[in-house]
């Protein structure tokens, strides 16, 4: 099956800093989603981005499908950005395969 | 904005008991999914469901698990005889179409098997 690798596994940021999270995947995909898992365990949908670039407030994402990677940018980080960020991909049209996540801690 | 809902939010059960986790997908969606996340691990696919039958299932989804759409709005996951290792967060998701569409996740049910 498809492999999804996220880096870095852990990230500690000072409030106000910018950061980039990376997701590499091993095969062509027809769906790629970024999620934020909050401290209560809920998965919050950030982006649906199988290709191209999108922005939503302080967050933006870019997927280069031909090179099989996606990047999530967090700008001017806030303490509420803390949590685990997951990338998930769908290659066969029927299920998402999740990466291992990047655990982000934003310190005040 | 429409959302996927799940009940209960938490459930504690004894090993060997049956549990039913309930989900209400977004109303015009046709494809439904269950995923689980053992504490501290990645989210794993369990099963997908379309047109009242299973489309695909993972190795985790053995004979102890079953899914059902008992009416026009609910989608359930049943675990027949729970084991300690079934303790996890269970997420329901739905999508409007199949290939390449956004999957919308519910808030999860945290299951603890004692």
XYZ file of C-alpha atoms in Angstrom, chain A residues 4 30-31 33 35 37 39-43 45 48 50 86 90 92-101 103, chain B residues 31 33 35 37 40-45 48-49 55-56 89 91 98-107 110:
54
model
C 3.079 8.410 3.974
C -6.266 11.614 -5.981
C -6.867 13.094 -2.537
C -5.935 16.241 3.222
C -5.782 17.735 9.583
C -5.832 17.076 15.934
C -6.022 18.355 22.566
C -9.512 16.838 22.790
C -8.651 14.397 20.000
C -10.863 15.916 17.335
C -9.600 15.889 13.744
C -10.054 19.458 8.442
C -8.188 19.325 0.771
C -4.368 16.942 -4.032
C -1.681 14.799 10.086
C -6.069 8.454 -0.913
C -7.407 4.193 -4.748
C -10.494 6.297 -4.150
C -11.782 4.485 -1.122
C -9.727 5.132 2.001
C -7.336 7.615 3.556
C -3.873 6.508 4.634
C -2.496 8.722 7.386
C 1.060 9.698 8.113
C 2.520 9.477 11.567
C 1.881 13.143 12.295
C 3.452 17.093 17.064
C -19.895 7.210 1.227
C -16.084 5.332 6.681
C -11.285 4.840 11.250
C -6.701 5.717 16.464
C -0.442 7.947 20.586
C -0.566 6.237 17.196
C -1.619 7.174 13.682
C -5.194 7.040 12.426
C -6.005 3.737 10.690
C -8.686 2.914 8.140
C -15.780 2.005 3.835
C -19.475 1.617 3.022
C -16.728 -1.301 -0.290
C -13.407 -2.066 1.324
C -10.702 6.666 19.452
C -13.844 8.249 13.955
C -15.917 8.442 -3.947
C -12.709 9.138 -5.751
C -10.717 12.114 -4.620
C -13.354 13.873 -2.565
C -12.921 15.458 0.843
C -13.732 13.168 3.734
C -15.381 14.970 6.644
C -14.657 13.516 10.073
C -16.813 13.394 13.159
C -15.507 14.301 16.624
C -13.318 7.359 22.818
